[in-house]
Structure formats: C-alpha cells, structure tokens
C-alpha cells in the first residue's frame, strides 16, 4: 500500500526530465505529506493529437470512475493491485486507455514492530535524489451537479498501482508501488499500445531493480497527521 507520498519538487521542474509538452495552469506546490484526495501533478499522453501530447496535469488522488455518482468513491481507490486490474470494473477500462505516471520524491510506509502493535513510519526514496516514478491509472469524471459551462465540472483523478514487495522493502511492508524507469514509463504512457498488460508485466518484473536503488529511514510519527506538511517530516528519526 502507498497511502502517503512526497513531492518535494515543483511540477515545472519535471518538464524537461519527463519530456512534457503541455503544462497545466496552477500546479500544486511541493508537499511532504500527500494524502488521498489531495491534488497532485501527474503525467499522461493525450491521444487527441497525432503524435500524442504529453501533459502535466493536476489530478485528485483516488480514482473516480466515469460511472460514479459522486467523488467520494475515490477516497478508497487511491491504490490498485496491479495483478487484479482486469477483474475490477473500476480499473479495467483505464488500463486499456488511461494510463499515467505519478512523479514523486519518495513515499512513506509503516513497518509493524515485533510487538505486533506498534508501527513506525519510514521514508523510502531514491538514493540519488532523482524522481521516483509510480505507475498509475487516471479517469475523467463529470460532476452532474455542475452546468456544462462550469470549468470545474470535470474532475481528473488517479490511482497508484501496487505489487508484492520484494527484497529488503518486503521487511517494511508486504506491498510496494509499481516503480517505473524512464523506458518503461514511455511505453506505459503510450496510448497506441495494443497490449498494456504486457507493458505493465514488464514494468512489474523490472520494479525490483528500481527498488534496489532506493534508500529509507525511520521518520517521526508526525507524518500520520495530514495537517503536518514540512521538510522536517522526511528527516531521519532521532535515535
């Protein structure tokens, strides 16, 4: 599970690294405690142009499918198990047509201690300071309570894909995000791909290699409160 993550760099700084063509207005500021329902900058390739346009857009964390009655359903759809996407009505169409990359600086995971009760949060991040890319899915939802000329009538939302944790990360939690290197990210975003499951499976297989480059350390439990949001949250826990 990935229930909190960090975006320490402003969205515009990612334009060059991710080869973005179009940047949305008013991107969210850096956040050290992104939680479900928060706005986040995500990357997607729009098939409305030829060739596709790579866009950096603002999306709500927690997937809201087009058939949802309201946005509240997204609060429990912030993660999606990569091995079950085709089995879930909420995700299977997005897998075929609406795939995204979520750039981050790292994420938090809570490790259950030997007493079976206490959990200690850890900040997991690239050792070299480069962006950590998560595989995701996105959807557009039309708010039936708003008129067609209301610019807020369309809500863009996303979910982060997870897989079984491998290697040392498995000692912290049983699940981890599906990490993507740049090559897999480009293929994943490509809306012309006929078999996205093959691309995803390749990325899932490669995710442990990305995981091997990560570092982590325990942090203070302050991160558990969504109202806390400062660079101090990612500082190592004092021994």
PDB file of C-alpha atoms in Angstrom:
ATOM      1  CA  UNK A   1       0.000   0.000   0.000  1.00  0.00           C
ATOM      2  CA  UNK A   2       1.102   3.543  -0.729  1.00  0.00           C
ATOM      3  CA  UNK A   3      -1.044   5.876   1.353  1.00  0.00           C
ATOM      4  CA  UNK A   4       1.237   8.906   1.691  1.00  0.00           C
ATOM      5  CA  UNK A   5       3.985  10.233  -0.516  1.00  0.00           C
ATOM      6  CA  UNK A   6       6.227  13.244  -1.079  1.00  0.00           C
ATOM      7  CA  UNK A   7       6.533  15.662  -3.992  1.00  0.00           C
ATOM      8  CA  UNK A   8       9.387  17.916  -2.932  1.00  0.00           C
ATOM      9  CA  UNK A   9       9.971  19.440  -6.366  1.00  0.00           C
ATOM     10  CA  UNK A  10       7.505  21.743  -8.078  1.00  0.00           C
ATOM     11  CA  UNK A  11       5.816  20.300 -11.151  1.00  0.00           C
ATOM     12  CA  UNK A  12       7.543  22.614 -13.627  1.00  0.00           C
ATOM     13  CA  UNK A  13      10.937  21.200 -12.639  1.00  0.00           C
ATOM     14  CA  UNK A  14       9.844  17.831 -14.079  1.00  0.00           C
ATOM     15  CA  UNK A  15       9.027  19.147 -17.554  1.00  0.00           C
ATOM     16  CA  UNK A  16      12.474  18.513 -19.033  1.00  0.00           C
ATOM     17  CA  UNK A  17      13.110  15.182 -17.352  1.00  0.00           C
ATOM     18  CA  UNK A  18       9.764  13.714 -18.422  1.00  0.00           C
ATOM     19  CA  UNK A  19       9.677  15.476 -21.810  1.00  0.00           C
ATOM     20  CA  UNK A  20       6.342  17.172 -21.122  1.00  0.00           C
ATOM     21  CA  UNK A  21       4.770  19.161 -23.980  1.00  0.00           C
ATOM     22  CA  UNK A  22       1.922  20.898 -22.173  1.00  0.00           C
ATOM     23  CA  UNK A  23       1.780  22.049 -18.550  1.00  0.00           C
ATOM     24  CA  UNK A  24      -1.469  22.727 -16.711  1.00  0.00           C
ATOM     25  CA  UNK A  25      -2.078  26.055 -15.012  1.00  0.00           C
ATOM     26  CA  UNK A  26      -1.674  26.385 -11.244  1.00  0.00           C
ATOM     27  CA  UNK A  27       0.231  23.198 -10.462  1.00  0.00           C
ATOM     28  CA  UNK A  28       0.190  22.154  -6.789  1.00  0.00           C
ATOM     29  CA  UNK A  29       3.094  23.393  -4.648  1.00  0.00           C
ATOM     30  CA  UNK A  30       5.608  20.947  -3.142  1.00  0.00           C
ATOM     31  CA  UNK A  31       4.108  18.689  -0.480  1.00  0.00           C
ATOM     32  CA  UNK A  32       5.790  16.486   2.101  1.00  0.00           C
ATOM     33  CA  UNK A  33       2.619  14.686   3.112  1.00  0.00           C
ATOM     34  CA  UNK A  34       0.420  13.981   0.095  1.00  0.00           C
ATOM     35  CA  UNK A  35      -2.707  12.115   1.210  1.00  0.00           C
ATOM     36  CA  UNK A  36      -5.689  10.621  -0.665  1.00  0.00           C
ATOM     37  CA  UNK A  37      -7.998  13.274  -2.206  1.00  0.00           C
ATOM     38  CA  UNK A  38      -5.110  15.781  -2.426  1.00  0.00           C
ATOM     39  CA  UNK A  39      -4.309  17.409  -5.805  1.00  0.00           C
ATOM     40  CA  UNK A  40      -1.123  16.101  -7.440  1.00  0.00           C
ATOM     41  CA  UNK A  41       0.710  16.683 -10.725  1.00  0.00           C
ATOM     42  CA  UNK A  42       0.572  13.590 -12.955  1.00  0.00           C
ATOM     43  CA  UNK A  43       1.873  12.833 -16.446  1.00  0.00           C
ATOM     44  CA  UNK A  44      -0.301  11.418 -19.226  1.00  0.00           C
ATOM     45  CA  UNK A  45      -0.139  11.153 -23.014  1.00  0.00           C
ATOM     46  CA  UNK A  46      -3.248  12.543 -24.717  1.00  0.00           C
ATOM     47  CA  UNK A  47      -4.377  10.623 -27.788  1.00  0.00           C
ATOM     48  CA  UNK A  48      -6.401  13.590 -29.043  1.00  0.00           C
ATOM     49  CA  UNK A  49      -3.401  14.713 -31.099  1.00  0.00           C
ATOM     50  CA  UNK A  50      -1.071  12.941 -33.507  1.00  0.00           C
ATOM     51  CA  UNK A  51       1.518  12.323 -32.246  1.00  0.00           C
ATOM     52  CA  UNK A  52       0.138  12.165 -28.675  1.00  0.00           C
ATOM     53  CA  UNK A  53       0.715  15.213 -26.470  1.00  0.00           C
ATOM     54  CA  UNK A  54       2.483  14.602 -23.164  1.00  0.00           C
ATOM     55  CA  UNK A  55       0.740  16.609 -20.489  1.00  0.00           C
ATOM     56  CA  UNK A  56       1.480  17.506 -16.884  1.00  0.00           C
ATOM     57  CA  UNK A  57      -1.973  17.780 -15.314  1.00  0.00           C
ATOM     58  CA  UNK A  58      -3.434  18.339 -11.854  1.00  0.00           C
ATOM     59  CA  UNK A  59      -5.384  15.320 -10.595  1.00  0.00           C
ATOM     60  CA  UNK A  60      -7.141  14.267  -7.421  1.00  0.00           C
ATOM     61  CA  UNK A  61      -5.580  11.249  -5.707  1.00  0.00           C
ATOM     62  CA  UNK A  62      -8.195   8.480  -5.592  1.00  0.00           C
ATOM     63  CA  UNK A  63      -9.719   7.176  -8.808  1.00  0.00           C
ATOM     64  CA  UNK A  64     -13.287   8.284  -9.562  1.00  0.00           C
ATOM     65  CA  UNK A  65     -14.674   6.200 -12.452  1.00  0.00           C
ATOM     66  CA  UNK A  66     -16.923   7.847 -15.033  1.00  0.00           C
ATOM     67  CA  UNK A  67     -19.974   5.960 -13.745  1.00  0.00           C
ATOM     68  CA  UNK A  68     -19.590   7.067 -10.111  1.00  0.00           C
ATOM     69  CA  UNK A  69     -22.433   9.013  -8.506  1.00  0.00           C
ATOM     70  CA  UNK A  70     -20.025  11.283  -6.622  1.00  0.00           C
ATOM     71  CA  UNK A  71     -16.303  11.717  -5.922  1.00  0.00           C
ATOM     72  CA  UNK A  72     -16.402  10.033  -2.511  1.00  0.00           C
ATOM     73  CA  UNK A  73     -15.711   6.623  -4.078  1.00  0.00           C
ATOM     74  CA  UNK A  74     -12.183   7.821  -4.872  1.00  0.00           C
ATOM     75  CA  UNK A  75     -11.213   8.044  -1.209  1.00  0.00           C
ATOM     76  CA  UNK A  76     -10.853   4.259  -1.102  1.00  0.00           C
ATOM     77  CA  UNK A  77      -9.394   3.826  -4.601  1.00  0.00           C
ATOM     78  CA  UNK A  78      -6.025   5.510  -4.088  1.00  0.00           C
ATOM     79  CA  UNK A  79      -4.216   2.200  -4.753  1.00  0.00           C
ATOM     80  CA  UNK A  80      -4.954  -0.589  -7.224  1.00  0.00           C
ATOM     81  CA  UNK A  81      -3.384  -4.050  -7.150  1.00  0.00           C
ATOM     82  CA  UNK A  82      -1.600  -4.472 -10.478  1.00  0.00           C
ATOM     83  CA  UNK A  83      -2.407  -8.186 -10.615  1.00  0.00           C
ATOM     84  CA  UNK A  84      -6.175  -7.605 -10.309  1.00  0.00           C
ATOM     85  CA  UNK A  85      -6.854  -4.713 -12.710  1.00  0.00           C
ATOM     86  CA  UNK A  86      -8.756  -6.718 -15.321  1.00  0.00           C
ATOM     87  CA  UNK A  87     -11.004  -8.155 -12.598  1.00  0.00           C
ATOM     88  CA  UNK A  88     -12.148  -4.773 -11.276  1.00  0.00           C
ATOM     89  CA  UNK A  89     -14.737  -2.704 -13.127  1.00  0.00           C
ATOM     90  CA  UNK A  90     -13.225   0.422 -11.608  1.00  0.00           C
ATOM     91  CA  UNK A  91      -9.841  -0.150 -13.250  1.00  0.00           C
ATOM     92  CA  UNK A  92     -10.071  -2.371 -16.321  1.00  0.00           C
ATOM     93  CA  UNK A  93     -11.106   0.310 -18.812  1.00  0.00           C
ATOM     94  CA  UNK A  94      -8.488   2.735 -17.531  1.00  0.00           C
ATOM     95  CA  UNK A  95      -5.821   0.059 -18.012  1.00  0.00           C
ATOM     96  CA  UNK A  96      -6.662  -0.059 -21.699  1.00  0.00           C
ATOM     97  CA  UNK A  97      -6.986   3.657 -22.375  1.00  0.00           C
ATOM     98  CA  UNK A  98      -5.939   5.926 -19.499  1.00  0.00           C
ATOM     99  CA  UNK A  99      -2.501   5.254 -18.037  1.00  0.00           C
ATOM    100  CA  UNK A 100      -0.430   7.738 -16.065  1.00  0.00           C
ATOM    101  CA  UNK A 101       2.886   8.284 -14.335  1.00  0.00           C
ATOM    102  CA  UNK A 102       2.993   9.939 -10.920  1.00  0.00           C
ATOM    103  CA  UNK A 103       6.332  11.652 -10.227  1.00  0.00           C
ATOM    104  CA  UNK A 104       7.364  11.705  -6.592  1.00  0.00           C
ATOM    105  CA  UNK A 105      10.337  12.252  -4.320  1.00  0.00           C
ATOM    106  CA  UNK A 106       9.547   9.131  -2.317  1.00  0.00           C
ATOM    107  CA  UNK A 107       6.812   7.662  -0.176  1.00  0.00           C
ATOM    108  CA  UNK A 108       6.025   6.658   3.397  1.00  0.00           C
ATOM    109  CA  UNK A 109       5.374   3.164   4.634  1.00  0.00           C
ATOM    110  CA  UNK A 110       4.594   1.958   8.144  1.00  0.00           C
ATOM    111  CA  UNK A 111       6.554  -1.039   9.493  1.00  0.00           C
ATOM    112  CA  UNK A 112       4.884  -3.259  12.066  1.00  0.00           C
ATOM    113  CA  UNK A 113       7.194  -3.843  15.020  1.00  0.00           C
ATOM    114  CA  UNK A 114       7.930  -7.059  16.900  1.00  0.00           C
ATOM    115  CA  UNK A 115       5.236  -6.334  19.493  1.00  0.00           C
ATOM    116  CA  UNK A 116       2.617  -6.737  16.769  1.00  0.00           C
ATOM    117  CA  UNK A 117       1.027  -3.386  17.671  1.00  0.00           C
ATOM    118  CA  UNK A 118       3.464  -0.536  17.122  1.00  0.00           C
ATOM    119  CA  UNK A 119       4.041   0.819  13.614  1.00  0.00           C
ATOM    120  CA  UNK A 120       7.000   3.022  12.682  1.00  0.00           C
ATOM    121  CA  UNK A 121       6.794   5.184   9.548  1.00  0.00           C
ATOM    122  CA  UNK A 122       9.685   5.064   7.078  1.00  0.00           C
ATOM    123  CA  UNK A 123      10.523   7.427   4.246  1.00  0.00           C
ATOM    124  CA  UNK A 124      11.525   5.444   1.142  1.00  0.00           C
ATOM    125  CA  UNK A 125      13.243   7.422  -1.603  1.00  0.00           C
ATOM    126  CA  UNK A 126      15.814   7.328  -4.432  1.00  0.00           C
ATOM    127  CA  UNK A 127      19.334   7.463  -3.077  1.00  0.00           C
ATOM    128  CA  UNK A 128      20.425   9.845  -5.836  1.00  0.00           C
ATOM    129  CA  UNK A 129      17.645  12.382  -5.393  1.00  0.00           C
ATOM    130  CA  UNK A 130      16.124  11.709  -8.816  1.00  0.00           C
ATOM    131  CA  UNK A 131      12.325  11.472  -9.182  1.00  0.00           C
ATOM    132  CA  UNK A 132      10.678   8.190  -8.240  1.00  0.00           C
ATOM    133  CA  UNK A 133       8.035   7.319 -10.836  1.00  0.00           C
ATOM    134  CA  UNK A 134       4.884   5.378  -9.922  1.00  0.00           C
ATOM    135  CA  UNK A 135       2.675   3.616 -12.462  1.00  0.00           C
ATOM    136  CA  UNK A 136      -0.918   4.787 -12.283  1.00  0.00           C
ATOM    137  CA  UNK A 137      -4.299   4.971 -13.996  1.00  0.00           C
ATOM    138  CA  UNK A 138      -6.474   8.027 -14.467  1.00  0.00           C
ATOM    139  CA  UNK A 139     -10.107   8.847 -15.179  1.00  0.00           C
ATOM    140  CA  UNK A 140     -12.234  11.880 -16.031  1.00  0.00           C
ATOM    141  CA  UNK A 141     -15.492  12.246 -14.092  1.00  0.00           C
ATOM    142  CA  UNK A 142     -18.238  14.712 -14.959  1.00  0.00           C
ATOM    143  CA  UNK A 143     -19.918  16.292 -11.956  1.00  0.00           C
ATOM    144  CA  UNK A 144     -23.698  16.084 -12.612  1.00  0.00           C
ATOM    145  CA  UNK A 145     -24.336  18.907 -10.168  1.00  0.00           C
ATOM    146  CA  UNK A 146     -22.495  21.436 -12.353  1.00  0.00           C
ATOM    147  CA  UNK A 147     -23.527  23.023 -15.632  1.00  0.00           C
ATOM    148  CA  UNK A 148     -21.743  22.302 -18.894  1.00  0.00           C
ATOM    149  CA  UNK A 149     -20.182  25.765 -18.952  1.00  0.00           C
ATOM    150  CA  UNK A 150     -18.695  25.367 -15.460  1.00  0.00           C
ATOM    151  CA  UNK A 151     -14.911  24.805 -15.795  1.00  0.00           C
ATOM    152  CA  UNK A 152     -14.977  22.718 -12.595  1.00  0.00           C
ATOM    153  CA  UNK A 153     -17.479  20.183 -13.970  1.00  0.00           C
ATOM    154  CA  UNK A 154     -14.710  17.747 -14.991  1.00  0.00           C
ATOM    155  CA  UNK A 155     -12.631  16.044 -12.278  1.00  0.00           C
ATOM    156  CA  UNK A 156      -9.377  14.305 -13.194  1.00  0.00           C
ATOM    157  CA  UNK A 157      -8.389  11.597 -10.705  1.00  0.00           C
ATOM    158  CA  UNK A 158      -5.829   8.814 -10.446  1.00  0.00           C
ATOM    159  CA  UNK A 159      -4.745   5.711  -8.575  1.00  0.00           C
ATOM    160  CA  UNK A 160      -1.259   4.315  -7.883  1.00  0.00           C
ATOM    161  CA  UNK A 161      -0.595   0.702  -8.851  1.00  0.00           C
ATOM    162  CA  UNK A 162       0.975  -1.655  -6.334  1.00  0.00           C
ATOM    163  CA  UNK A 163       2.617  -5.061  -6.400  1.00  0.00           C
ATOM    164  CA  UNK A 164       4.021  -7.539  -3.894  1.00  0.00           C
ATOM    165  CA  UNK A 165       7.050  -6.066  -2.156  1.00  0.00           C
ATOM    166  CA  UNK A 166      10.364  -7.689  -2.983  1.00  0.00           C
ATOM    167  CA  UNK A 167      13.763  -7.804  -1.315  1.00  0.00           C
ATOM    168  CA  UNK A 168      14.521  -5.602   1.695  1.00  0.00           C
ATOM    169  CA  UNK A 169      11.415  -3.479   1.107  1.00  0.00           C
ATOM    170  CA  UNK A 170       9.376  -6.566   1.933  1.00  0.00           C
ATOM    171  CA  UNK A 171      10.564  -6.279   5.520  1.00  0.00           C
ATOM    172  CA  UNK A 172       8.843  -2.910   5.822  1.00  0.00           C
ATOM    173  CA  UNK A 173       5.504  -3.737   4.169  1.00  0.00           C
ATOM    174  CA  UNK A 174       4.024  -6.521   2.063  1.00  0.00           C
ATOM    175  CA  UNK A 175       3.151  -4.207  -0.856  1.00  0.00           C
ATOM    176  CA  UNK A 176       5.039  -1.538  -2.764  1.00  0.00           C
ATOM    177  CA  UNK A 177       4.203   0.806  -5.645  1.00  0.00           C
ATOM    178  CA  UNK A 178       4.949  -0.313  -9.187  1.00  0.00           C
ATOM    179  CA  UNK A 179       8.101   1.714  -9.855  1.00  0.00           C
ATOM    180  CA  UNK A 180       8.990   2.613 -13.433  1.00  0.00           C
ATOM    181  CA  UNK A 181      12.229   3.605 -15.070  1.00  0.00           C
ATOM    182  CA  UNK A 182      12.100   6.061 -17.960  1.00  0.00           C
ATOM    183  CA  UNK A 183      11.983   3.404 -20.693  1.00  0.00           C
ATOM    184  CA  UNK A 184       9.023   1.581 -19.170  1.00  0.00           C
ATOM    185  CA  UNK A 185       7.343   4.906 -18.367  1.00  0.00           C
ATOM    186  CA  UNK A 186       7.364   5.952 -22.019  1.00  0.00           C
ATOM    187  CA  UNK A 187       5.833   2.653 -23.121  1.00  0.00           C
ATOM    188  CA  UNK A 188       3.263   2.743 -20.306  1.00  0.00           C
ATOM    189  CA  UNK A 189       2.074   6.227 -21.273  1.00  0.00           C
ATOM    190  CA  UNK A 190       1.841   5.462 -24.984  1.00  0.00           C
ATOM    191  CA  UNK A 191      -1.928   5.433 -25.811  1.00  0.00           C
ATOM    192  CA  UNK A 192      -1.289   3.500 -29.042  1.00  0.00           C
ATOM    193  CA  UNK A 193      -0.024   0.380 -27.228  1.00  0.00           C
ATOM    194  CA  UNK A 194      -2.273  -2.589 -28.058  1.00  0.00           C
ATOM    195  CA  UNK A 195      -1.365  -4.752 -25.065  1.00  0.00           C
ATOM    196  CA  UNK A 196      -0.820  -2.574 -21.980  1.00  0.00           C
ATOM    197  CA  UNK A 197      -0.834  -5.652 -19.735  1.00  0.00           C
ATOM    198  CA  UNK A 198       2.408  -6.764 -21.419  1.00  0.00           C
ATOM    199  CA  UNK A 199       3.966  -3.367 -20.714  1.00  0.00           C
ATOM    200  CA  UNK A 200       2.767  -3.487 -17.121  1.00  0.00           C
ATOM    201  CA  UNK A 201       4.062  -7.013 -16.584  1.00  0.00           C
ATOM    202  CA  UNK A 202       7.473  -5.954 -17.890  1.00  0.00           C
ATOM    203  CA  UNK A 203       7.482  -2.968 -15.527  1.00  0.00           C
ATOM    204  CA  UNK A 204       6.387  -5.138 -12.598  1.00  0.00           C
ATOM    205  CA  UNK A 205       9.243  -7.536 -13.367  1.00  0.00           C
ATOM    206  CA  UNK A 206      11.682  -4.619 -13.514  1.00  0.00           C
ATOM    207  CA  UNK A 207      10.383  -2.860 -10.397  1.00  0.00           C
ATOM    208  CA  UNK A 208      12.694  -4.791  -8.020  1.00  0.00           C
ATOM    209  CA  UNK A 209      15.696  -3.394  -9.895  1.00  0.00           C
ATOM    210  CA  UNK A 210      14.419   0.122  -9.247  1.00  0.00           C
ATOM    211  CA  UNK A 211      13.753  -0.843  -5.632  1.00  0.00           C
ATOM    212  CA  UNK A 212      17.392  -1.836  -5.219  1.00  0.00           C
ATOM    213  CA  UNK A 213      18.408   1.786  -5.828  1.00  0.00           C
ATOM    214  CA  UNK A 214      16.191   3.114  -3.034  1.00  0.00           C
ATOM    215  CA  UNK A 215      17.175   4.165   0.463  1.00  0.00           C
ATOM    216  CA  UNK A 216      14.990   4.526   3.538  1.00  0.00           C
ATOM    217  CA  UNK A 217      14.992   5.588   7.154  1.00  0.00           C
ATOM    218  CA  UNK A 218      12.549   5.820  10.029  1.00  0.00           C
ATOM    219  CA  UNK A 219      10.801   9.179  10.499  1.00  0.00           C
ATOM    220  CA  UNK A 220       8.719  10.770  13.230  1.00  0.00           C
ATOM    221  CA  UNK A 221       5.075   9.788  13.622  1.00  0.00           C
ATOM    222  CA  UNK A 222       4.118  13.382  12.811  1.00  0.00           C
ATOM    223  CA  UNK A 223       3.612  12.228   9.233  1.00  0.00           C
ATOM    224  CA  UNK A 224       0.499  10.368  10.387  1.00  0.00           C
ATOM    225  CA  UNK A 225      -1.334  13.685  10.761  1.00  0.00           C
ATOM    226  CA  UNK A 226      -2.351  15.071   7.360  1.00  0.00           C
ATOM    227  CA  UNK A 227      -2.200  18.601   8.752  1.00  0.00           C
ATOM    228  CA  UNK A 228       1.566  18.282   9.140  1.00  0.00           C
ATOM    229  CA  UNK A 229       3.428  19.257   5.990  1.00  0.00           C
ATOM    230  CA  UNK A 230       7.042  20.412   6.133  1.00  0.00           C
ATOM    231  CA  UNK A 231      10.510  19.216   5.060  1.00  0.00           C
ATOM    232  CA  UNK A 232      11.098  18.060   8.627  1.00  0.00           C
ATOM    233  CA  UNK A 233       8.750  15.125   8.028  1.00  0.00           C
ATOM    234  CA  UNK A 234      11.354  13.335   5.877  1.00  0.00           C
ATOM    235  CA  UNK A 235      14.233  13.882   8.327  1.00  0.00           C
ATOM    236  CA  UNK A 236      15.639  10.692   9.948  1.00  0.00           C
ATOM    237  CA  UNK A 237      14.138   9.854  13.299  1.00  0.00           C
ATOM    238  CA  UNK A 238      16.496  10.859  16.109  1.00  0.00           C
ATOM    239  CA  UNK A 239      17.893   7.802  17.881  1.00  0.00           C
TER     240      UNK A 239
END
